[in-house]
Amino acid sequence: MNCELYLERLREKIMALGIKGAVIGLSGGKDSNIVAKLMVDILGEKNVLGVMIPNSAENDPMAIELATWLEINTITCDISYAFQSLMNNISLGLTDVKKQFSEDARINLAPRLRMSVLYAVAQSMGNGWRVIGTTNRSENYIGWLTKWGDGGADFEPIINLTVRELHELGIYIGLPEKFVTRVPVDGLTPKTDEDRFGFTYNQLDDYIESTYNNFKGTCGDKEIDAKIEKMHRISQHKRVPIPTVEY
């Protein structure tokens, strides 16, 4: 990728949007690490706030290390009490309609609580402070995000970059290798991303990069291609505006 051109356009976009401060959920993963560094480079460390939002666990050590390295302020908001309270109350309500709290609902509840935290923090910081998203193109293509959770933000600076391109960009902007190459995990289950969706990011990026117009891409494995195609198709609702009725 042309990193210099991307950085130039990123700076222009941030200025056009009137973003004065960035609120970023720091998970310790490469995406939030890279986005935090990008925002510091453009806005300055005093105008970037890292928010760590654990759920029944300690803050991620790499998130703490990154914040220290970038010299940005951080705050911590533990959502474990709110999470469990909501789980209990929703479960009780569902029993009235003879339903159980599903595993998918449980997995997606925490990201939605985290986004509520980020918006509360950004609004409290004052005018010009915005929630900056950390979703990349590879994740977005297969819907690997929570609708109204990590899929909600005021600005998504890396949503048009694949994981492969992000690695290149992270090194280009001077992040130490360890902040860029960490194995991707969603923080919601014990498994890695690749374990959960059944193929590698390299295969996914190969597929995306070979896709154009109406031509379906390929990663070189037809079974994996079919998995990617299905995930892309069923997650389309996450990538389009809210449907409305024209009247």
Coordinates of N, CA and C in Angstrom, one line a residue:
M1 N 0.8 -1.2 0.0 CA 0.0 0.0 0.0 C 0.9 1.2 0.0
N2 N 0.3 2.4 -0.4 CA 1.0 3.6 -0.4 C 0.7 4.3 1.0
C3 N 1.6 4.0 1.9 CA 1.3 4.5 3.3 C 1.3 6.0 3.4
E4 N 2.2 6.7 2.6 CA 2.3 8.1 2.7 C 1.0 8.8 2.2
L5 N 0.5 8.2 1.1 CA -0.8 8.8 0.6 C -1.9 8.6 1.5
Y6 N -2.0 7.4 2.1 CA -3.0 7.1 3.1 C -3.0 8.1 4.3
L7 N -1.8 8.3 4.8 CA -1.6 9.2 5.9 C -2.0 10.6 5.6
E8 N -1.7 11.0 4.4 CA -2.1 12.4 3.9 C -3.6 12.5 3.9
R9 N -4.3 11.5 3.3 CA -5.7 11.5 3.2 C -6.4 11.4 4.6
L10 N -5.8 10.6 5.5 CA -6.3 10.5 6.8 C -6.3 11.8 7.5
R11 N -5.2 12.5 7.4 CA -5.1 13.8 8.1 C -6.1 14.8 7.5
E12 N -6.3 14.8 6.2 CA -7.2 15.7 5.6 C -8.7 15.4 6.0
K13 N -9.0 14.1 6.2 CA -10.3 13.7 6.6 C -10.6 14.1 8.0
I14 N -9.6 13.9 8.9 CA -9.8 14.3 10.3 C -10.0 15.8 10.4
M15 N -9.3 16.6 9.6 CA -9.5 18.0 9.7 C -10.8 18.4 9.1
A16 N -11.3 17.7 8.1 CA -12.6 18.0 7.5 C -13.7 17.7 8.4
L17 N -13.6 16.7 9.2 CA -14.6 16.2 10.1 C -14.6 17.1 11.4
G18 N -13.6 17.9 11.6 CA -13.5 18.7 12.8 C -13.2 18.0 14.0
I19 N -12.5 16.9 13.9 CA -12.2 16.0 15.1 C -11.0 16.7 15.8
K20 N -11.2 17.0 17.1 CA -10.2 17.7 17.9 C -9.6 16.7 18.9
G21 N -10.4 15.7 19.3 CA -9.9 14.7 20.3 C -10.4 13.3 19.9
A22 N -9.6 12.3 20.3 CA -10.0 10.9 19.9 C -10.2 10.1 21.2
V23 N -11.3 9.4 21.3 CA -11.6 8.4 22.3 C -11.5 7.1 21.7
I24 N -10.6 6.2 22.2 CA -10.4 4.9 21.6 C -10.4 3.8 22.6
G25 N -11.2 2.8 22.3 CA -11.2 1.6 23.2 C -9.9 0.8 23.0
L26 N -9.1 0.8 24.1 CA -7.8 0.1 24.0 C -7.9 -1.4 24.4
S27 N -7.8 -2.3 23.5 CA -7.9 -3.7 23.8 C -6.6 -4.4 23.9
G28 N -5.5 -3.8 23.4 CA -4.2 -4.4 23.3 C -4.0 -5.1 22.0
G29 N -5.0 -5.2 21.2 CA -4.9 -5.8 19.8 C -4.3 -4.8 18.8
K30 N -3.8 -5.4 17.7 CA -3.1 -4.6 16.7 C -4.0 -3.4 16.2
D31 N -5.3 -3.6 16.0 CA -6.1 -2.6 15.4 C -6.2 -1.4 16.3
S32 N -6.5 -1.5 17.6 CA -6.5 -0.4 18.5 C -5.1 0.2 18.7
N33 N -4.1 -0.6 18.7 CA -2.7 -0.1 18.8 C -2.4 0.8 17.6
I34 N -2.7 0.4 16.4 CA -2.4 1.2 15.2 C -3.2 2.5 15.2
V35 N -4.5 2.3 15.5 CA -5.4 3.5 15.4 C -4.9 4.5 16.5
A36 N -4.6 4.1 17.7 CA -4.1 5.0 18.7 C -2.8 5.8 18.3
K37 N -1.9 5.0 17.6 CA -0.7 5.7 17.1 C -1.0 6.7 16.0
L38 N -1.9 6.3 15.1 CA -2.3 7.3 14.1 C -2.9 8.5 14.6
M39 N -3.8 8.4 15.6 CA -4.4 9.6 16.2 C -3.4 10.5 17.0
V40 N -2.5 9.8 17.6 CA -1.4 10.6 18.4 C -0.6 11.4 17.4
D41 N -0.2 10.7 16.2 CA 0.6 11.4 15.2 C -0.1 12.6 14.6
I42 N -1.4 12.6 14.5 CA -2.2 13.7 13.9 C -2.7 14.7 14.9
L43 N -3.2 14.2 16.0 CA -3.8 15.1 17.0 C -2.9 15.5 18.2
G44 N -1.9 14.7 18.4 CA -1.0 14.9 19.6 C -1.5 14.1 20.8
E45 N -0.6 13.6 21.6 CA -0.9 12.7 22.7 C -1.9 13.3 23.7
K46 N -1.9 14.6 23.9 CA -2.8 15.2 24.9 C -4.3 15.1 24.4
N47 N -4.5 14.9 23.1 CA -5.8 14.9 22.5 C -6.3 13.5 22.1
V48 N -5.7 12.5 22.7 CA -6.1 11.1 22.6 C -6.3 10.5 23.9
L49 N -7.4 9.9 24.1 CA -7.7 9.2 25.4 C -8.0 7.8 25.2
G50 N -7.2 6.9 25.8 CA -7.4 5.5 25.7 C -8.4 5.0 26.8
V51 N -9.4 4.2 26.5 CA -10.3 3.7 27.4 C -10.3 2.2 27.5
M52 N -9.9 1.7 28.7 CA -9.8 0.2 28.9 C -11.1 -0.2 29.6
I53 N -11.7 -1.2 29.0 CA -13.1 -1.6 29.5 C -13.1 -3.1 29.7
P54 N -12.5 -3.5 30.8 CA -12.5 -5.0 31.1 C -13.8 -5.5 31.6
N55 N -14.0 -6.8 31.4 CA -15.2 -7.5 31.8 C -14.8 -8.7 32.6
S56 N -14.8 -8.6 34.0 CA -14.4 -9.7 34.9 C -12.9 -10.1 34.6
A57 N -12.1 -9.2 34.2 CA -10.7 -9.5 34.0 C -9.9 -8.2 34.2
E58 N -8.5 -8.3 34.4 CA -7.7 -7.2 34.5 C -7.5 -6.5 33.1
N59 N -7.0 -5.3 33.1 CA -6.7 -4.6 31.8 C -5.6 -5.4 31.1
D60 N -5.7 -5.4 29.8 CA -4.7 -6.2 29.0 C -3.3 -5.5 29.2
P61 N -2.3 -6.3 29.5 CA -1.0 -5.7 29.7 C -0.4 -5.0 28.5
M62 N -0.7 -5.5 27.3 CA -0.2 -4.8 26.1 C -0.9 -3.4 25.9
A63 N -2.2 -3.3 26.3 CA -2.9 -2.0 26.2 C -2.2 -1.0 27.1
I64 N -1.9 -1.5 28.3 CA -1.2 -0.6 29.3 C 0.1 -0.2 28.7
E65 N 0.9 -1.1 28.2 CA 2.2 -0.9 27.7 C 2.2 0.1 26.5
L66 N 1.2 -0.1 25.6 CA 1.0 0.8 24.5 C 0.7 2.3 24.9
A67 N -0.2 2.4 25.9 CA -0.6 3.7 26.4 C 0.6 4.4 27.0
T68 N 1.4 3.7 27.7 CA 2.7 4.2 28.3 C 3.6 4.7 27.3
W69 N 3.8 3.8 26.3 CA 4.7 4.1 25.2 C 4.3 5.4 24.4
L70 N 3.0 5.5 24.2 CA 2.4 6.7 23.4 C 2.3 7.9 24.3
E71 N 2.4 7.7 25.6 CA 2.3 8.8 26.6 C 0.9 9.5 26.5
I72 N -0.2 8.6 26.4 CA -1.5 9.1 26.4 C -2.2 8.9 27.7
N73 N -3.2 9.7 28.0 CA -4.0 9.4 29.2 C -4.9 8.2 29.0
T74 N -5.2 7.5 30.1 CA -6.2 6.4 30.0 C -7.1 6.5 31.2
I75 N -8.3 5.8 31.0 CA -9.2 5.6 32.1 C -9.7 4.1 32.0
T76 N -10.1 3.6 33.1 CA -10.6 2.2 33.1 C -12.0 2.2 33.6
C77 N -12.9 1.5 32.9 CA -14.3 1.3 33.3 C -14.6 -0.2 33.3
D78 N -14.7 -0.8 34.4 CA -15.0 -2.3 34.5 C -16.5 -2.5 34.3
I79 N -16.9 -3.2 33.3 CA -18.3 -3.4 33.0 C -18.9 -4.7 33.5
S80 N -18.1 -5.4 34.3 CA -18.5 -6.7 34.7 C -19.8 -6.7 35.5
Y81 N -20.0 -5.7 36.4 CA -21.2 -5.7 37.2 C -22.4 -5.4 36.3
A82 N -22.3 -4.4 35.5 CA -23.4 -4.1 34.6 C -23.7 -5.2 33.6
F83 N -22.6 -5.9 33.2 CA -22.8 -7.0 32.3 C -23.6 -8.1 32.9
Q84 N -23.2 -8.5 34.1 CA -23.9 -9.6 34.8 C -25.3 -9.2 35.2
S85 N -25.5 -8.0 35.6 CA -26.8 -7.5 36.0 C -27.8 -7.6 34.8
L86 N -27.3 -7.1 33.7 CA -28.1 -7.2 32.5 C -28.4 -8.6 32.0
M87 N -27.4 -9.5 32.1 CA -27.6 -10.9 31.8 C -28.7 -11.5 32.6
N88 N -28.6 -11.2 33.9 CA -29.6 -11.8 34.8 C -31.0 -11.3 34.5
N89 N -31.1 -9.9 34.3 CA -32.5 -9.3 34.1 C -33.0 -9.7 32.7
I90 N -32.2 -9.8 31.7 CA -32.7 -10.2 30.4 C -33.1 -11.7 30.4
S91 N -32.3 -12.5 31.1 CA -32.7 -13.9 31.2 C -34.0 -14.1 31.9
L92 N -34.3 -13.3 32.9 CA -35.5 -13.4 33.6 C -36.7 -13.0 32.7
G93 N -36.5 -12.0 32.0 CA -37.5 -11.5 31.0 C -37.8 -12.5 29.9
L94 N -36.7 -13.2 29.4 CA -36.9 -14.2 28.4 C -37.7 -15.4 28.8
T95 N -37.6 -15.7 30.1 CA -38.3 -16.9 30.5 C -39.8 -16.7 30.4
D96 N -40.2 -15.5 30.4 CA -41.7 -15.2 30.3 C -42.2 -15.5 28.9
V97 N -41.3 -15.5 27.9 CA -41.7 -15.9 26.6 C -41.0 -17.2 26.2
K98 N -40.6 -18.0 27.2 CA -40.1 -19.3 27.0 C -38.9 -19.4 26.1
K99 N -38.0 -18.4 26.3 CA -36.7 -18.3 25.6 C -35.6 -18.3 26.6
Q100 N -34.4 -18.7 26.1 CA -33.2 -18.6 26.9 C -32.2 -17.5 26.3
F101 N -31.4 -17.0 27.1 CA -30.4 -16.0 26.7 C -29.4 -16.8 25.8
S102 N -29.3 -16.5 24.5 CA -28.4 -17.2 23.6 C -27.0 -16.9 23.8
E103 N -26.1 -17.9 23.4 CA -24.7 -17.7 23.5 C -24.2 -16.5 22.6
D104 N -24.8 -16.3 21.4 CA -24.4 -15.2 20.6 C -24.8 -13.9 21.2
A105 N -26.0 -13.9 21.9 CA -26.4 -12.6 22.6 C -25.5 -12.3 23.7
R106 N -25.0 -13.3 24.4 CA -24.1 -13.1 25.5 C -22.8 -12.5 25.0
I107 N -22.3 -13.1 23.9 CA -21.0 -12.7 23.3 C -21.1 -11.2 22.9
N108 N -22.2 -10.8 22.3 CA -22.3 -9.5 21.8 C -22.8 -8.4 22.8
L109 N -23.2 -8.8 24.0 CA -23.6 -7.8 25.0 C -22.4 -7.0 25.4
A110 N -21.3 -7.6 25.7 CA -20.2 -6.8 26.2 C -19.7 -5.7 25.2
P111 N -19.5 -6.0 23.9 CA -19.1 -4.9 23.0 C -20.2 -3.8 23.0
R112 N -21.4 -4.1 23.1 CA -22.4 -3.0 23.1 C -22.3 -2.2 24.4
L113 N -22.0 -2.8 25.5 CA -21.8 -2.0 26.7 C -20.6 -1.1 26.6
R114 N -19.5 -1.7 26.0 CA -18.3 -1.0 25.8 C -18.5 0.3 24.9
M115 N -19.3 0.1 23.9 CA -19.6 1.3 23.0 C -20.3 2.4 23.8
S116 N -21.2 2.0 24.6 CA -22.0 3.0 25.5 C -21.0 3.7 26.3
V117 N -20.0 3.0 26.9 CA -19.0 3.7 27.7 C -18.2 4.7 26.9
L118 N -17.8 4.3 25.7 CA -17.0 5.2 24.9 C -17.7 6.4 24.5
Y119 N -19.0 6.3 24.2 CA -19.8 7.5 23.8 C -20.0 8.4 25.1
A120 N -20.2 7.8 26.2 CA -20.4 8.6 27.4 C -19.1 9.4 27.7
V121 N -17.9 8.7 27.5 CA -16.7 9.4 27.8 C -16.4 10.5 26.8
A122 N -16.7 10.2 25.5 CA -16.4 11.2 24.4 C -17.3 12.4 24.7
Q123 N -18.6 12.2 25.0 CA -19.5 13.3 25.2 C -19.0 14.2 26.4
S124 N -18.4 13.5 27.4 CA -18.0 14.2 28.6 C -16.7 15.0 28.4
M125 N -16.0 14.7 27.3 CA -14.7 15.3 27.1 C -14.9 16.7 26.4
G126 N -16.0 16.9 25.8 CA -16.3 18.2 25.2 C -16.4 18.2 23.7
N127 N -16.7 19.4 23.1 CA -16.9 19.5 21.7 C -15.7 19.1 20.9
G128 N -15.9 18.3 19.8 CA -14.8 17.9 19.0 C -14.1 16.6 19.3
W129 N -14.5 16.0 20.5 CA -14.0 14.7 20.8 C -14.9 13.7 20.2
R130 N -14.4 12.7 19.6 CA -15.2 11.7 18.9 C -14.7 10.3 19.2
V131 N -15.6 9.3 19.1 CA -15.3 7.9 19.2 C -14.7 7.4 17.9
I132 N -13.4 6.9 18.0 CA -12.7 6.5 16.8 C -12.8 4.9 16.8
G133 N -13.3 4.4 15.7 CA -13.4 2.9 15.5 C -12.1 2.3 15.2
T134 N -12.1 0.9 15.3 CA -10.9 0.2 15.1 C -11.2 -1.1 14.2
T135 N -12.3 -1.0 13.4 CA -12.6 -2.1 12.5 C -11.8 -2.1 11.2
N136 N -11.2 -3.2 10.8 CA -10.5 -3.2 9.6 C -11.3 -3.8 8.4
R137 N -10.8 -3.7 7.2 CA -11.6 -4.2 6.1 C -11.8 -5.7 6.1
S138 N -10.8 -6.5 6.6 CA -10.9 -7.9 6.6 C -12.1 -8.4 7.5
E139 N -12.1 -7.8 8.7 CA -13.2 -8.1 9.6 C -14.5 -7.6 9.1
N140 N -14.6 -6.4 8.6 CA -15.8 -5.9 8.1 C -16.4 -6.7 6.9
Y141 N -15.5 -7.3 6.1 CA -16.0 -8.0 4.9 C -16.8 -9.2 5.3
I142 N -16.4 -9.9 6.4 CA -17.1 -11.1 6.9 C -18.0 -10.8 8.1
G143 N -18.2 -9.5 8.4 CA -19.1 -9.2 9.5 C -18.6 -9.5 10.9
W144 N -17.2 -9.6 11.0 CA -16.6 -10.0 12.3 C -16.6 -8.8 13.2
L145 N -17.8 -8.3 13.6 CA -17.9 -7.2 14.5 C -19.3 -7.2 15.1
T146 N -19.5 -6.5 16.1 CA -20.8 -6.5 16.8 C -21.6 -5.3 16.3
K147 N -22.8 -5.5 15.8 CA -23.6 -4.4 15.4 C -24.0 -3.5 16.6
W148 N -23.8 -2.2 16.5 CA -24.0 -1.3 17.6 C -23.0 -1.5 18.8
G149 N -22.0 -2.3 18.5 CA -20.9 -2.5 19.5 C -19.7 -1.9 18.9
D150 N -18.7 -2.8 18.7 CA -17.4 -2.3 18.1 C -17.7 -1.8 16.6
G151 N -18.9 -2.1 16.1 CA -19.2 -1.6 14.8 C -19.8 -0.2 14.8
G152 N -19.9 0.4 15.9 CA -20.4 1.8 16.0 C -19.3 2.7 16.4
A153 N -19.2 3.8 15.6 CA -18.1 4.8 15.9 C -18.5 6.1 15.1
D154 N -17.8 7.2 15.4 CA -18.0 8.4 14.7 C -17.1 8.4 13.4
F155 N -16.0 7.7 13.5 CA -15.0 7.7 12.4 C -14.3 6.4 12.4
E156 N -14.2 5.7 11.2 CA -13.5 4.5 11.1 C -12.3 4.6 10.2
P157 N -11.1 4.9 10.7 CA -9.9 5.3 9.9 C -9.3 4.1 9.2
I158 N -9.5 2.8 9.6 CA -8.8 1.7 9.0 C -9.8 0.7 8.3
I159 N -11.0 1.1 8.1 CA -12.0 0.1 7.7 C -11.8 -0.2 6.2
N160 N -11.0 0.5 5.5 CA -10.7 0.2 4.1 C -9.3 -0.5 3.9
L161 N -8.7 -0.9 5.1 CA -7.4 -1.5 5.0 C -7.5 -3.0 5.5
T162 N -6.9 -3.9 4.7 CA -6.9 -5.3 5.2 C -5.9 -5.5 6.3
V163 N -6.0 -6.7 6.9 CA -5.0 -7.0 8.0 C -3.6 -6.9 7.5
R164 N -3.4 -7.4 6.2 CA -2.1 -7.4 5.6 C -1.6 -6.0 5.4
E165 N -2.5 -5.1 5.0 CA -2.1 -3.7 4.8 C -1.8 -3.0 6.2
L166 N -2.6 -3.4 7.2 CA -2.4 -2.8 8.5 C -1.0 -3.1 9.1
H167 N -0.6 -4.4 8.8 CA 0.7 -4.7 9.3 C 1.8 -3.8 8.7
E168 N 1.7 -3.6 7.4 CA 2.6 -2.7 6.7 C 2.6 -1.3 7.2
L169 N 1.3 -0.8 7.4 CA 1.2 0.5 7.9 C 1.7 0.7 9.4
G170 N 1.4 -0.3 10.2 CA 1.9 -0.2 11.6 C 3.4 -0.1 11.7
I171 N 4.1 -0.9 10.9 CA 5.6 -0.8 10.9 C 6.0 0.5 10.3
Y172 N 5.3 1.0 9.3 CA 5.7 2.3 8.6 C 5.6 3.5 9.6
I173 N 4.6 3.5 10.4 CA 4.4 4.6 11.3 C 5.2 4.5 12.6
G174 N 6.0 3.4 12.7 CA 7.0 3.3 13.8 C 6.6 2.6 15.0
L175 N 5.5 1.8 14.9 CA 5.1 1.0 16.1 C 6.1 -0.2 16.2
P176 N 6.5 -0.5 17.4 CA 7.3 -1.8 17.6 C 6.6 -3.0 17.1
E177 N 7.3 -4.0 16.6 CA 6.7 -5.1 16.0 C 5.6 -5.8 16.9
K178 N 5.9 -5.9 18.2 CA 5.0 -6.6 19.1 C 3.6 -6.0 19.1
F179 N 3.5 -4.7 18.8 CA 2.2 -4.1 18.9 C 1.4 -4.3 17.6
V180 N 2.1 -4.8 16.6 CA 1.5 -5.0 15.2 C 1.2 -6.4 14.9
T181 N 1.9 -7.4 15.5 CA 1.8 -8.8 15.0 C 1.1 -9.7 16.0
R182 N 0.5 -9.1 17.1 CA -0.1 -9.9 18.1 C -1.3 -10.8 17.4
V183 N -1.4 -12.0 17.8 CA -2.4 -12.9 17.2 C -3.8 -12.4 17.6
P184 N -4.6 -12.1 16.5 CA -5.9 -11.5 16.8 C -6.9 -12.4 17.6
V185 N -7.4 -11.8 18.6 CA -8.5 -12.5 19.4 C -9.6 -11.4 19.7
D186 N -10.8 -11.9 19.8 CA -11.9 -11.0 20.0 C -12.1 -10.6 21.5
G187 N -11.4 -11.3 22.4 CA -11.6 -10.9 23.8 C -12.9 -11.4 24.4
L188 N -13.7 -12.1 23.6 CA -15.0 -12.6 24.1 C -15.0 -14.0 24.4
T189 N -14.1 -14.8 23.7 CA -14.0 -16.2 23.9 C -12.5 -16.6 24.1
P190 N -12.2 -17.8 24.5 CA -10.8 -18.2 24.7 C -10.1 -18.4 23.3
K191 N -10.8 -18.5 22.2 CA -10.2 -18.8 21.0 C -9.7 -17.6 20.2
T192 N -8.8 -17.9 19.3 CA -8.4 -16.8 18.4 C -9.4 -16.5 17.3
D193 N -9.3 -15.4 16.6 CA -10.3 -15.1 15.5 C -10.3 -16.2 14.5
E194 N -9.1 -16.6 14.1 CA -8.9 -17.6 13.1 C -9.5 -19.0 13.5
D195 N -9.4 -19.3 14.7 CA -10.0 -20.5 15.2 C -11.5 -20.5 15.1
R196 N -12.0 -19.3 15.4 CA -13.5 -19.2 15.4 C -14.1 -19.2 14.0
F197 N -13.5 -18.5 13.1 CA -14.1 -18.6 11.8 C -13.6 -19.6 10.8
G198 N -12.5 -20.3 11.1 CA -12.1 -21.5 10.4 C -11.2 -21.3 9.2
F199 N -10.6 -20.1 9.1 CA -9.6 -19.9 8.1 C -8.7 -18.8 8.6
T200 N -7.6 -18.5 7.9 CA -6.6 -17.5 8.3 C -6.9 -16.2 7.7
Y201 N -6.3 -15.1 8.3 CA -6.5 -13.8 7.8 C -5.7 -13.7 6.4
N202 N -4.7 -14.5 6.3 CA -4.0 -14.5 5.0 C -4.9 -15.0 3.9
Q203 N -5.7 -16.0 4.2 CA -6.6 -16.6 3.2 C -7.7 -15.6 2.9
L204 N -8.2 -14.9 4.0 CA -9.3 -13.9 3.8 C -8.8 -12.8 3.0
D205 N -7.6 -12.3 3.2 CA -7.0 -11.1 2.5 C -6.8 -11.5 1.0
D206 N -6.3 -12.8 0.8 CA -6.1 -13.2 -0.6 C -7.5 -13.2 -1.3
Y207 N -8.5 -13.6 -0.7 CA -9.8 -13.6 -1.3 C -10.3 -12.2 -1.6
I208 N -10.2 -11.3 -0.6 CA -10.6 -9.9 -0.8 C -9.8 -9.2 -1.9
E209 N -8.5 -9.4 -1.9 CA -7.7 -8.7 -2.9 C -7.9 -9.2 -4.3
S210 N -8.4 -10.4 -4.4 CA -8.7 -11.0 -5.8 C -10.1 -10.8 -6.2
T211 N -10.9 -10.1 -5.4 CA -12.3 -9.8 -5.7 C -12.4 -8.4 -6.3
Y212 N -13.1 -8.3 -7.5 CA -13.4 -7.1 -8.1 C -14.6 -7.1 -8.9
N213 N -15.3 -6.0 -9.0 CA -16.6 -5.9 -9.7 C -17.5 -7.0 -9.3
N214 N -18.0 -7.8 -10.2 CA -18.9 -9.0 -9.9 C -18.1 -10.3 -9.8
F215 N -16.8 -10.2 -9.9 CA -16.0 -11.4 -9.9 C -15.7 -11.8 -8.5
K216 N -16.0 -13.0 -8.1 CA -15.8 -13.5 -6.8 C -14.3 -13.9 -6.7
G217 N -13.7 -13.6 -5.6 CA -12.3 -13.8 -5.4 C -12.1 -15.3 -5.0
T218 N -10.8 -15.6 -4.7 CA -10.4 -16.9 -4.2 C -9.2 -16.9 -3.4
C219 N -9.1 -17.7 -2.4 CA -7.9 -17.8 -1.6 C -7.1 -19.1 -2.1
G220 N -7.6 -19.8 -3.1 CA -7.0 -21.0 -3.6 C -7.5 -22.2 -3.0
D221 N -8.5 -22.1 -2.1 CA -9.2 -23.3 -1.5 C -10.7 -23.1 -1.7
K222 N -11.4 -23.9 -2.4 CA -12.8 -23.7 -2.7 C -13.6 -23.8 -1.5
E223 N -13.3 -24.7 -0.6 CA -14.1 -24.8 0.7 C -14.0 -23.6 1.5
I224 N -12.8 -23.0 1.6 CA -12.6 -21.8 2.4 C -13.3 -20.6 1.6
D225 N -13.2 -20.6 0.3 CA -13.9 -19.6 -0.5 C -15.4 -19.6 -0.1
A226 N -16.0 -20.8 0.0 CA -17.4 -20.9 0.3 C -17.7 -20.3 1.7
K227 N -16.9 -20.6 2.6 CA -17.1 -20.1 4.0 C -17.1 -18.6 4.0
I228 N -16.1 -18.0 3.3 CA -15.9 -16.5 3.2 C -17.2 -15.9 2.6
E229 N -17.6 -16.5 1.4 CA -18.7 -16.0 0.7 C -20.0 -16.0 1.6
K230 N -20.2 -17.1 2.3 CA -21.4 -17.2 3.2 C -21.3 -16.2 4.3
M231 N -20.2 -16.0 5.0 CA -20.1 -15.0 6.0 C -20.3 -13.6 5.5
H232 N -19.8 -13.3 4.3 CA -20.0 -12.0 3.7 C -21.5 -11.8 3.4
R233 N -22.1 -12.8 2.9 CA -23.5 -12.7 2.5 C -24.4 -12.5 3.7
I234 N -24.3 -13.3 4.7 CA -25.2 -13.2 5.8 C -25.0 -12.0 6.8
S235 N -23.8 -11.3 6.6 CA -23.5 -10.2 7.4 C -23.7 -8.9 6.7
Q236 N -24.3 -8.9 5.5 CA -24.5 -7.7 4.7 C -25.3 -6.6 5.5
H237 N -26.2 -7.0 6.4 CA -27.0 -6.1 7.1 C -26.1 -5.2 8.0
K238 N -24.9 -5.6 8.3 CA -24.0 -4.8 9.2 C -23.3 -3.7 8.4
R239 N -23.3 -3.8 7.1 CA -22.5 -2.9 6.2 C -23.4 -1.9 5.5
V240 N -24.7 -1.9 5.7 CA -25.6 -1.0 5.0 C -26.3 -0.1 5.9
P241 N -26.8 1.1 5.5 CA -27.6 1.9 6.3 C -28.8 1.3 6.8
I242 N -29.4 1.8 7.9 CA -30.6 1.2 8.5 C -31.7 1.3 7.4
P243 N -32.4 0.2 7.1 CA -33.4 0.3 6.0 C -34.6 1.2 6.5
T244 N -35.1 1.9 5.5 CA -36.3 2.8 5.8 C -37.3 2.6 4.7
V245 N -38.4 3.2 4.8 CA -39.5 3.2 3.8 C -39.5 4.6 3.2
E246 N -39.4 4.6 1.8 CA -39.5 5.9 1.1 C -41.0 6.3 1.0
Y247 N -41.3 7.5 1.4 CA -42.7 7.9 1.4 C -42.8 9.3 1.0

